[in-house]
Tab-separated table of C-alpha atoms in Angstrom:
chain	number	residue	atom	x	y	z
A	1	MET	CA	65.799	107.408	146.940
A	2	PRO	CA	63.094	106.635	144.913
A	3	GLN	CA	60.295	105.353	146.883
A	4	THR	CA	57.571	103.949	144.522
A	5	LEU	CA	57.753	101.576	141.174
A	6	ALA	CA	56.625	105.104	139.162
A	7	GLU	CA	59.671	106.679	140.251
A	8	LEU	CA	61.755	103.803	139.648
A	9	SER	CA	60.352	103.214	136.203
A	10	ASP	CA	61.121	106.914	135.507
A	11	ARG	CA	64.641	106.719	135.978
A	12	LEU	CA	64.661	104.194	133.685
A	13	ASN	CA	63.152	105.563	131.153
A	14	VAL	CA	65.693	108.686	131.563
A	15	PHE	CA	68.765	105.808	131.630
A	16	ARG	CA	67.121	104.412	128.565
A	17	ASP	CA	66.775	106.882	126.215
A	18	GLU	CA	70.032	108.717	127.424
A	19	ARG	CA	71.505	105.136	125.589
A	20	ASP	CA	69.043	105.048	122.845
A	21	TRP	CA	68.051	101.484	123.759
A	22	ALA	CA	64.181	101.459	123.063
A	23	GLN	CA	64.996	100.334	119.681
A	24	PHE	CA	66.362	96.731	121.506
A	25	GLN	CA	63.748	96.643	124.382
A	26	GLY	CA	60.865	94.992	122.473
A	27	LEU	CA	58.328	93.343	124.627
A	28	LYS	CA	59.774	89.729	123.665
A	29	ASN	CA	63.211	90.639	124.267
A	30	LEU	CA	62.522	92.278	127.633
A	31	ILE	CA	60.688	89.362	128.624
A	32	VAL	CA	63.761	86.828	127.875
A	33	SER	CA	66.089	89.156	129.623
A	34	LEU	CA	64.181	88.666	132.653
A	35	ASN	CA	63.948	84.906	132.667
A	36	LEU	CA	67.733	85.461	132.156
A	37	GLU	CA	67.881	87.339	135.234
A	38	SER	CA	65.667	85.107	136.982
A	39	ALA	CA	68.167	82.319	136.413
A	40	GLU	CA	70.854	84.170	137.853
A	41	LEU	CA	68.910	84.121	140.837
A	42	LEU	CA	68.336	80.992	141.253
A	43	GLU	CA	71.976	80.197	140.252
A	44	LEU	CA	72.640	81.498	143.955
A	45	THR	CA	71.019	78.454	145.167
A	46	GLN	CA	73.031	76.066	142.751
A	47	TRP	CA	73.898	72.760	144.837
A	48	LYS	CA	72.865	74.071	148.008
A	49	ASP	CA	69.755	72.679	149.728
A	50	ASP	CA	67.101	74.615	151.394
A	51	ALA	CA	68.840	74.957	155.264
A	52	ALA	CA	72.078	76.121	153.420
A	53	VAL	CA	70.770	78.855	151.299
A	54	GLU	CA	68.675	80.110	154.080
A	55	ARG	CA	71.841	80.445	156.508
A	56	LEU	CA	73.593	82.313	154.049
A	57	ILE	CA	71.349	85.266	153.835
A	58	GLY	CA	73.472	86.135	156.712
A	59	ASP	CA	76.573	86.024	154.553
A	60	PRO	CA	77.444	89.626	153.213
A	61	GLY	CA	78.989	88.428	149.631
A	62	PHE	CA	75.687	86.366	148.978
A	63	ARG	CA	73.214	89.117	150.362
A	64	GLN	CA	75.369	91.273	147.955
A	65	LYS	CA	74.459	89.501	145.263
A	66	LEU	CA	71.039	88.789	145.996
A	67	GLU	CA	70.253	92.280	146.103
A	68	GLU	CA	71.752	92.958	142.847
A	69	GLU	CA	69.940	90.040	141.160
A	70	THR	CA	66.580	91.108	142.919
A	71	ALA	CA	67.373	94.183	141.617
A	72	ASP	CA	67.793	93.295	137.846
A	73	VAL	CA	64.834	91.069	137.830
A	74	LEU	CA	62.910	94.364	139.040
A	75	LEU	CA	64.158	96.643	136.793
A	76	TYR	CA	63.223	94.638	133.890
A	77	LEU	CA	60.004	93.863	134.946
A	78	LEU	CA	59.361	97.656	135.179
A	79	MET	CA	60.745	97.935	131.729
A	80	ILE	CA	58.072	94.904	130.558
A	81	CYS	CA	55.283	97.156	132.345
A	82	GLU	CA	56.224	100.155	130.717
A	83	ARG	CA	56.569	98.846	127.454
A	84	SER	CA	52.686	97.301	127.721
A	85	GLY	CA	51.277	100.283	129.569
A	86	ILE	CA	50.850	98.077	132.669
A	87	ASP	CA	50.449	99.823	136.012
A	88	LEU	CA	52.444	97.248	138.166
A	89	ALA	CA	51.527	98.249	141.524
A	90	VAL	CA	47.629	98.286	140.394
A	91	ALA	CA	48.273	94.887	138.835
A	92	ALA	CA	50.042	93.350	142.035
A	93	ALA	CA	47.495	94.589	144.512
A	94	LYS	CA	44.656	93.276	142.041
A	95	LYS	CA	46.493	89.896	142.299
A	96	ILE	CA	46.990	89.522	145.731
A	97	ASP	CA	42.897	90.079	145.829
A	98	LEU	CA	42.481	87.240	143.103
A	99	ASN	CA	44.775	85.036	145.068
A	100	ALA	CA	42.825	85.477	148.174
A	101	THR	CA	39.742	84.254	146.804
A	102	LYS	CA	41.735	81.192	144.593
A	103	TYR	CA	43.231	80.011	148.042
A	104	PRO	CA	40.491	80.936	150.900
A	105	VAL	CA	42.153	80.844	154.267
A	106	ASP	CA	39.865	77.970	155.582
A	107	LYS	CA	40.883	75.383	152.342
A	108	SER	CA	44.629	76.515	152.575
A	109	ARG	CA	45.639	76.918	155.587
A	110	GLY	CA	48.564	75.184	156.650
A	111	ASN	CA	49.137	73.173	153.163
A	112	SER	CA	50.735	74.091	149.905
A	113	LYS	CA	48.404	73.142	147.322
A	114	LYS	CA	47.761	74.396	144.436
A	115	TYR	CA	44.304	75.920	144.103
A	116	THR	CA	43.743	73.438	141.211
A	117	GLU	CA	43.930	70.806	143.945
A	118	LEU	CA	42.043	72.239	146.635
B	1	MET	CA	45.492	100.847	146.471
B	2	PRO	CA	48.851	100.292	147.682
B	3	GLN	CA	51.259	102.605	146.068
B	4	THR	CA	54.813	101.498	147.384
B	5	LEU	CA	56.452	98.142	147.386
B	6	ALA	CA	56.324	98.127	151.403
B	7	GLU	CA	52.623	98.569	151.379
B	8	LEU	CA	52.467	95.506	148.784
B	9	SER	CA	54.858	93.944	151.219
B	10	ASP	CA	53.154	94.135	153.941
B	11	ARG	CA	49.828	93.018	152.501
B	12	LEU	CA	51.607	89.515	151.064
B	13	ASN	CA	52.578	89.323	154.721
B	14	VAL	CA	49.526	89.433	156.387
B	15	PHE	CA	48.000	87.520	153.623
B	16	ARG	CA	50.873	84.857	154.131
B	17	ASP	CA	50.055	84.816	157.884
B	18	GLU	CA	46.632	84.138	157.653
B	19	ARG	CA	47.191	81.186	155.629
B	20	ASP	CA	50.352	79.914	157.977
B	21	TRP	CA	52.539	79.542	154.821
B	22	ALA	CA	55.790	80.981	156.228
B	23	GLN	CA	57.079	77.663	156.834
B	24	PHE	CA	56.817	76.706	153.122
B	25	GLN	CA	58.204	80.067	151.812
B	26	GLY	CA	62.203	79.262	152.494
B	27	LEU	CA	64.182	81.314	150.326
B	28	LYS	CA	64.809	78.813	147.955
B	29	ASN	CA	61.758	77.502	147.062
B	30	LEU	CA	60.410	81.411	146.671
B	31	ILE	CA	63.257	81.801	144.055
B	32	VAL	CA	62.309	78.505	142.170
B	33	SER	CA	58.802	79.683	142.258
B	34	LEU	CA	59.924	83.211	140.438
B	35	ASN	CA	61.646	81.158	137.885
B	36	LEU	CA	58.368	79.197	137.594
B	37	GLU	CA	56.461	82.324	137.191
B	38	SER	CA	58.881	84.176	134.865
B	39	ALA	CA	58.582	81.045	132.596
B	40	GLU	CA	54.785	81.669	132.599
B	41	LEU	CA	55.391	85.143	130.971
B	42	LEU	CA	57.973	83.923	128.499
B	43	GLU	CA	55.336	81.276	127.551
B	44	LEU	CA	53.230	83.725	126.241
B	45	THR	CA	55.871	84.733	123.682
B	46	GLN	CA	55.867	81.128	122.670
B	47	TRP	CA	56.331	80.551	118.795
B	48	LYS	CA	55.335	84.181	118.241
B	49	ASP	CA	58.109	86.660	116.883
B	50	ASP	CA	59.155	90.331	118.170
B	51	ALA	CA	56.644	91.767	116.018
B	52	ALA	CA	53.717	89.167	116.651
B	53	VAL	CA	54.239	90.227	120.462
B	54	GLU	CA	54.210	93.713	120.181
B	55	ARG	CA	50.790	93.489	118.210
B	56	LEU	CA	49.194	91.417	121.013
B	57	ILE	CA	49.759	94.599	123.579
B	58	GLY	CA	46.635	96.023	122.682
B	59	ASP	CA	44.527	92.300	122.769
B	60	PRO	CA	42.786	92.475	126.083
B	61	GLY	CA	43.090	88.787	126.392
B	62	PHE	CA	47.201	88.761	126.038
B	63	ARG	CA	47.033	92.291	128.336
B	64	GLN	CA	45.167	90.518	131.024
B	65	LYS	CA	47.356	87.594	131.298
B	66	LEU	CA	50.192	89.811	131.194
B	67	GLU	CA	49.115	91.886	133.529
B	68	GLU	CA	48.708	88.799	136.033
B	69	GLU	CA	52.173	87.232	134.879
B	70	THR	CA	53.764	90.601	135.811
B	71	ALA	CA	51.993	90.750	139.321
B	72	ASP	CA	53.312	87.410	139.927
B	73	VAL	CA	56.349	87.846	139.331
B	74	LEU	CA	56.428	91.008	141.712
B	75	LEU	CA	54.596	89.281	144.352
B	76	TYR	CA	57.485	86.561	144.920
B	77	LEU	CA	60.328	89.052	144.524
B	78	LEU	CA	59.024	90.769	147.282
B	79	MET	CA	58.580	87.472	149.294
B	80	ILE	CA	61.993	86.602	148.677
B	81	CYS	CA	63.344	90.378	149.559
B	82	GLU	CA	61.282	90.202	152.717
B	83	ARG	CA	62.394	86.715	153.499
B	84	SER	CA	66.238	88.068	153.753
B	85	GLY	CA	65.456	91.896	154.874
B	86	ILE	CA	66.417	93.463	151.349
B	87	ASP	CA	64.873	96.728	150.713
B	88	LEU	CA	63.859	96.308	146.674
B	89	ALA	CA	63.724	99.831	146.045
B	90	VAL	CA	66.582	101.039	147.835
B	91	ALA	CA	68.528	98.052	145.376
B	92	ALA	CA	66.941	98.745	142.798
B	93	ALA	CA	67.668	102.471	142.555
B	94	LYS	CA	71.305	101.462	143.334
B	95	LYS	CA	71.489	99.003	140.863
B	96	ILE	CA	70.609	101.639	138.095
B	97	ASP	CA	73.198	103.772	139.306
B	98	LEU	CA	75.905	100.788	139.274
B	99	ASN	CA	74.137	99.973	135.605
B	100	ALA	CA	75.253	103.710	134.686
B	101	THR	CA	78.701	103.035	135.633
B	102	LYS	CA	78.828	99.916	133.621
B	103	TYR	CA	77.242	101.197	131.051
B	104	PRO	CA	78.799	104.932	130.191
B	105	VAL	CA	76.467	107.032	127.804
B	106	ASP	CA	79.356	107.484	125.242
B	107	LYS	CA	80.133	103.711	124.741
B	108	SER	CA	77.093	102.153	124.860
B	109	ARG	CA	74.910	104.821	123.150
B	110	GLY	CA	72.637	102.731	120.480
B	111	ASN	CA	74.917	99.145	120.883
B	112	SER	CA	73.268	96.431	122.780
B	113	LYS	CA	76.754	94.947	123.827
B	114	LYS	CA	77.045	93.805	127.407
B	115	TYR	CA	79.297	95.586	129.481
B	116	THR	CA	82.203	92.964	129.694
B	117	GLU	CA	82.283	93.541	125.238
B	118	LEU	CA	82.502	97.371	125.644
C	1	MET	CA	62.064	51.404	119.562
C	2	PRO	CA	64.614	53.956	118.360
C	3	GLN	CA	67.851	53.388	120.108
C	4	THR	CA	70.385	56.565	119.151
C	5	LEU	CA	69.573	60.140	119.130
C	6	ALA	CA	70.313	60.032	115.761
C	7	GLU	CA	66.902	57.474	114.994
C	8	LEU	CA	64.857	59.968	117.675
C	9	SER	CA	65.709	63.269	115.788
C	10	ASP	CA	64.693	61.063	112.131
C	11	ARG	CA	61.721	60.593	113.705
C	12	LEU	CA	60.941	63.924	114.562
C	13	ASN	CA	61.750	65.588	111.569
C	14	VAL	CA	59.076	63.163	109.912
C	15	PHE	CA	56.275	64.473	112.527
C	16	ARG	CA	57.612	67.937	112.004
C	17	ASP	CA	57.365	67.554	108.094
C	18	GLU	CA	53.845	65.699	108.383
C	19	ARG	CA	52.424	68.844	110.266
C	20	ASP	CA	54.651	71.760	108.114
C	21	TRP	CA	55.807	72.742	111.126
C	22	ALA	CA	59.522	73.601	110.407
C	23	GLN	CA	58.165	77.434	109.567
C	24	PHE	CA	57.843	77.694	112.944
C	25	GLN	CA	60.804	76.005	114.609
C	26	GLY	CA	63.629	78.849	114.366
C	27	LEU	CA	66.376	78.326	116.315
C	28	LYS	CA	65.184	80.807	119.047
C	29	ASN	CA	61.578	79.534	119.560
C	30	LEU	CA	63.209	76.207	119.922
C	31	ILE	CA	65.125	77.467	122.532
C	32	VAL	CA	62.251	79.597	124.414
C	33	SER	CA	60.255	76.096	124.001
C	34	LEU	CA	63.692	74.210	125.719
C	35	ASN	CA	63.413	76.474	128.586
C	36	LEU	CA	59.505	76.182	128.914
C	37	GLU	CA	59.955	72.789	129.573
C	38	SER	CA	62.886	72.870	131.911
C	39	ALA	CA	60.487	75.002	133.801
C	40	GLU	CA	57.653	72.534	133.791
C	41	LEU	CA	60.148	70.118	134.883
C	42	LEU	CA	61.352	72.526	137.837
C	43	GLU	CA	57.547	72.795	138.832
C	44	LEU	CA	57.502	69.148	139.642
C	45	THR	CA	59.836	70.186	142.409
C	46	GLN	CA	58.131	73.467	143.312
C	47	TRP	CA	57.699	73.983	147.481
C	48	LYS	CA	59.200	70.286	147.990
C	49	ASP	CA	62.239	70.040	149.878
C	50	ASP	CA	65.431	67.604	148.267
C	51	ALA	CA	64.124	64.716	150.272
C	52	ALA	CA	60.455	65.196	149.800
C	53	VAL	CA	61.817	65.750	145.921
C	54	GLU	CA	63.692	61.879	146.162
C	55	ARG	CA	61.219	60.147	147.734
C	56	LEU	CA	58.820	61.000	144.839
C	57	ILE	CA	60.746	59.259	142.444
C	58	GLY	CA	58.790	56.024	143.857
C	59	ASP	CA	55.791	57.722	143.223
C	60	PRO	CA	53.875	56.544	139.945
C	61	GLY	CA	52.161	59.850	139.067
C	62	PHE	CA	55.231	61.667	139.650
C	63	ARG	CA	57.686	59.366	137.473
C	64	GLN	CA	55.018	59.515	135.100
C	65	LYS	CA	55.149	63.184	134.755
C	66	LEU	CA	59.211	63.305	135.183
C	67	GLU	CA	59.353	60.651	132.337
C	68	GLU	CA	57.010	63.366	130.141
C	69	GLU	CA	59.061	66.218	131.024
C	70	THR	CA	62.484	64.847	130.850
C	71	ALA	CA	61.598	63.118	126.918
C	72	ASP	CA	60.153	67.185	126.111
C	73	VAL	CA	63.336	68.538	127.392
C	74	LEU	CA	64.887	66.133	125.048
C	75	LEU	CA	62.831	66.396	121.947
C	76	TYR	CA	63.668	70.206	121.619
C	77	LEU	CA	66.957	69.814	122.455
C	78	LEU	CA	67.255	67.167	119.394
C	79	MET	CA	64.988	69.890	117.383
C	80	ILE	CA	67.675	72.539	118.571
C	81	CYS	CA	70.614	70.465	117.196
C	82	GLU	CA	68.583	69.309	114.093
C	83	ARG	CA	68.344	73.167	113.091
C	84	SER	CA	71.728	73.942	113.819
C	85	GLY	CA	73.918	71.096	112.270
C	86	ILE	CA	75.197	69.817	115.367
C	87	ASP	CA	75.201	65.941	116.041
C	88	LEU	CA	74.528	66.264	119.923
C	89	ALA	CA	75.784	62.902	120.797
C	90	VAL	CA	79.292	63.768	119.489
C	91	ALA	CA	78.860	67.459	121.082
C	92	ALA	CA	78.155	65.569	124.322
C	93	ALA	CA	80.791	63.175	124.490
C	94	LYS	CA	83.465	66.068	123.954
C	95	LYS	CA	81.978	68.326	126.766
C	96	ILE	CA	82.546	65.531	128.982
C	97	ASP	CA	86.241	65.341	128.109
C	98	LEU	CA	86.226	69.374	128.704
C	99	ASN	CA	84.580	68.999	131.880
C	100	ALA	CA	87.197	66.488	132.696
C	101	THR	CA	89.843	69.159	132.346
C	102	LYS	CA	87.635	71.581	134.193
C	103	TYR	CA	87.419	69.293	136.967
C	104	PRO	CA	90.389	67.283	137.816
C	105	VAL	CA	89.644	64.634	139.935
C	106	ASP	CA	92.397	65.717	142.634
C	107	LYS	CA	91.213	69.791	142.868
C	108	SER	CA	87.505	68.476	142.877
C	109	ARG	CA	87.007	65.144	144.566
C	110	GLY	CA	84.207	65.917	147.353
C	111	ASN	CA	83.446	69.462	146.589
C	112	SER	CA	80.912	70.914	144.545
C	113	LYS	CA	82.800	74.212	143.921
C	114	LYS	CA	82.673	75.297	140.150
C	115	TYR	CA	85.603	75.676	138.773
C	116	THR	CA	86.501	78.919	138.551
C	117	GLU	CA	86.668	78.821	141.927
C	118	LEU	CA	89.092	75.326	142.298
D	1	MET	CA	82.874	58.140	120.481
D	2	PRO	CA	79.814	57.101	122.736
D	3	GLN	CA	76.421	56.661	120.218
D	4	THR	CA	73.826	55.902	122.299
D	5	LEU	CA	72.322	57.708	125.336
D	6	ALA	CA	73.111	54.474	127.753
D	7	GLU	CA	76.837	54.952	126.211
D	8	LEU	CA	76.779	58.890	127.117
D	9	SER	CA	75.117	58.176	130.378
D	10	ASP	CA	77.650	55.457	131.584
D	11	ARG	CA	80.418	57.898	130.982
D	12	LEU	CA	78.793	60.435	133.265
D	13	ASN	CA	78.490	57.792	136.095
D	14	VAL	CA	82.074	57.578	136.066
D	15	PHE	CA	83.047	60.554	135.649
D	16	ARG	CA	80.897	61.338	139.129
D	17	ASP	CA	81.910	58.773	140.860
D	18	GLU	CA	85.708	59.169	140.259
D	19	ARG	CA	85.116	63.171	141.764
D	20	ASP	CA	82.510	61.712	144.748
D	21	TRP	CA	79.578	63.709	143.587
D	22	ALA	CA	76.581	61.378	143.664
D	23	GLN	CA	75.870	63.044	147.428
D	24	PHE	CA	75.529	66.632	145.581
D	25	GLN	CA	73.272	65.296	142.479
D	26	GLY	CA	69.975	64.821	144.021
D	27	LEU	CA	67.062	65.095	141.865
D	28	LYS	CA	65.903	68.656	142.639
D	29	ASN	CA	69.731	69.973	142.498
D	30	LEU	CA	70.076	68.354	139.077
D	31	ILE	CA	66.901	70.027	137.865
D	32	VAL	CA	68.033	73.392	139.024
D	33	SER	CA	71.070	73.078	137.165
D	34	LEU	CA	69.388	71.928	134.160
D	35	ASN	CA	67.264	75.135	134.049
D	36	LEU	CA	70.438	76.795	134.598
D	37	GLU	CA	71.897	75.285	131.592
D	38	SER	CA	68.705	75.758	129.254
D	39	ALA	CA	69.042	79.359	130.455
D	40	GLU	CA	72.727	79.931	129.152
D	41	LEU	CA	71.394	78.586	125.823
D	42	LEU	CA	68.797	81.157	126.011
D	43	GLU	CA	71.072	84.080	126.621
D	44	LEU	CA	72.943	83.300	123.474
D	45	THR	CA	69.592	84.544	121.803
D	46	GLN	CA	69.910	87.885	123.981
D	47	TRP	CA	68.978	91.031	122.539
D	48	LYS	CA	68.697	89.074	118.878
D	49	ASP	CA	65.566	88.635	116.914
D	50	ASP	CA	64.438	85.538	115.412
D	51	ALA	CA	66.344	86.400	111.559
D	52	ALA	CA	69.715	87.449	113.821
D	53	VAL	CA	69.907	84.140	115.666
D	54	GLU	CA	68.976	81.885	112.070
D	55	ARG	CA	72.193	83.917	110.741
D	56	LEU	CA	74.385	83.297	113.729
D	57	ILE	CA	73.867	79.575	112.973
D	58	GLY	CA	77.023	80.083	110.489
D	59	ASP	CA	79.191	81.716	112.800
D	60	PRO	CA	82.017	79.981	113.923
D	61	GLY	CA	82.014	81.376	117.743
D	62	PHE	CA	78.068	81.169	118.216
D	63	ARG	CA	77.887	77.467	116.985
D	64	GLN	CA	81.087	76.153	119.611
D	65	LYS	CA	78.528	78.277	122.234
D	66	LEU	CA	75.439	76.483	121.306
D	67	GLU	CA	77.514	72.854	120.937
D	68	GLU	CA	78.853	73.221	124.572
D	69	GLU	CA	75.253	74.509	126.147
D	70	THR	CA	73.073	72.211	124.301
D	71	ALA	CA	75.743	69.088	125.777
D	72	ASP	CA	75.401	70.852	128.678
D	73	VAL	CA	71.634	70.098	128.409
D	74	LEU	CA	71.745	66.445	127.527
D	75	LEU	CA	74.317	65.850	130.324
D	76	TYR	CA	72.150	67.253	133.081
D	77	LEU	CA	69.137	65.272	131.428
D	78	LEU	CA	71.143	62.010	131.557
D	79	MET	CA	71.956	62.841	135.038
D	80	ILE	CA	68.252	63.115	135.835
D	81	CYS	CA	67.082	60.089	134.300
D	82	GLU	CA	69.523	58.074	136.033
D	83	ARG	CA	69.238	59.096	139.390
D	84	SER	CA	65.421	58.639	138.966
D	85	GLY	CA	65.779	55.024	136.958
D	86	ILE	CA	64.200	56.390	133.573
D	87	ASP	CA	65.362	55.001	130.161
D	88	LEU	CA	65.223	58.423	128.230
D	89	ALA	CA	65.460	56.837	124.675
D	90	VAL	CA	62.118	55.067	125.208
D	91	ALA	CA	60.574	57.796	127.207
D	92	ALA	CA	61.311	60.155	124.407
D	93	ALA	CA	59.925	57.571	121.740
D	94	LYS	CA	56.845	57.319	123.531
D	95	LYS	CA	56.475	61.296	123.835
D	96	ILE	CA	56.740	61.439	120.266
D	97	ASP	CA	53.555	58.786	120.015
D	98	LEU	CA	51.362	60.721	122.521
D	99	ASN	CA	52.319	64.148	120.771
D	100	ALA	CA	51.035	62.383	117.381
D	101	THR	CA	47.644	61.583	119.227
D	102	LYS	CA	47.829	65.301	120.935
D	103	TYR	CA	48.188	66.956	117.735
D	104	PRO	CA	46.402	65.040	114.581
D	105	VAL	CA	47.975	65.834	111.164
D	106	ASP	CA	44.443	67.239	109.881
D	107	LYS	CA	44.250	69.572	112.735
D	108	SER	CA	47.400	70.915	113.291
D	109	ARG	CA	48.823	70.909	110.130
D	110	GLY	CA	50.482	74.812	109.316
D	111	ASN	CA	49.176	75.807	112.348
D	112	SER	CA	51.546	76.197	116.035
D	113	LYS	CA	48.125	76.333	118.293
D	114	LYS	CA	48.758	73.927	121.629
D	115	TYR	CA	46.684	70.800	121.720
D	116	THR	CA	44.274	72.535	124.129
D	117	GLU	CA	43.225	74.957	121.886
D	118	LEU	CA	42.587	72.494	118.818
């Protein structure tokens, strides 16, 4: 099993090149596809309130779909980063640090306001 | 620097708990937020054709935004998986295998048709 | 005040042509922009549960944003239809009729299942 | 055939009440569904560049789907406005006027910059 984002990205490149698909996978197309996969995740919550979605976490059929759709989002995200030369693990770690400065513990503890409103 | 998805997820949990934010981060809310971050990525391509977006990859300002938005998508994806007990690295590896059976090399080589049309 | 979709669409064409914007408003670009405006509408609900969103309907600031974002979605939708020669009022009326056959009253009354599951 | 947004909205209310669906159609749910329909419109452009999408306008199968998806977006938009007491025709006309002040002809003619960058 691949453990790191780099290993997953390498497997995706092999998959892509075996099918000669790099020609279709321009950055804009990949970003559009990421949005479509995010929407498929959102569709799993359609007509369900927050509590109903929480309850469904324990449902095997729902969970199977959730696993597939979250995986799809990650795969497109890795393709976007590969296409544009971004190290996603590094970018994510930096973003956590940035968020920590935008949302200081003392101001944001226990409230969900956006940093622009703090 | 965190190297694996599990390490990034652990850092996110610390960030969340320092701010007492688990109360807001129900699964439906996290999925909505993931969609909003995907849309911010899409906004980077607004009014630009495919070639223009490819050219922007070399632009430092664009790249900075791309790094931040791809990071945001990953962070919400990790929170979704943490909330629902999904191992994202395993799910992604399984999905690559599943895609390999849905898109056999001989049928899908050099074309972008959906598996339902192959 | 314009009363019909056709009158609104005519005003949009004047607005566009005064600014020489037809060159940017290809169908794909318009559809991407429609998705961005839909996401801005979704952002108004971020971190809020169903009941909280219902309560906000009476809040003047929220309502102002809701009016602007729903308007933006309609404006892009009209531009999409103008670009592709679709009469949106006719298409919508036909779709209501189609939905009536997909969701017969006796099978769908009081449940939110998709027609594929009825 | 309904000609105005108000007539279409009235037909939707009849459709909804015959099925006893008002109970599901809270504002947040309707906004989520609008986003899903917008994504279905976006899916029609997946893996296609701008020129390919323009060419498809003349394709009867594509056009049929485009009519159905644009109709779906309008129907949810009307339900959102009905739920929140917004007159969509008035809101759209006001937004065109607001856009005219945000995008003065002399500054925005022939360029696609956002008003914040003008």
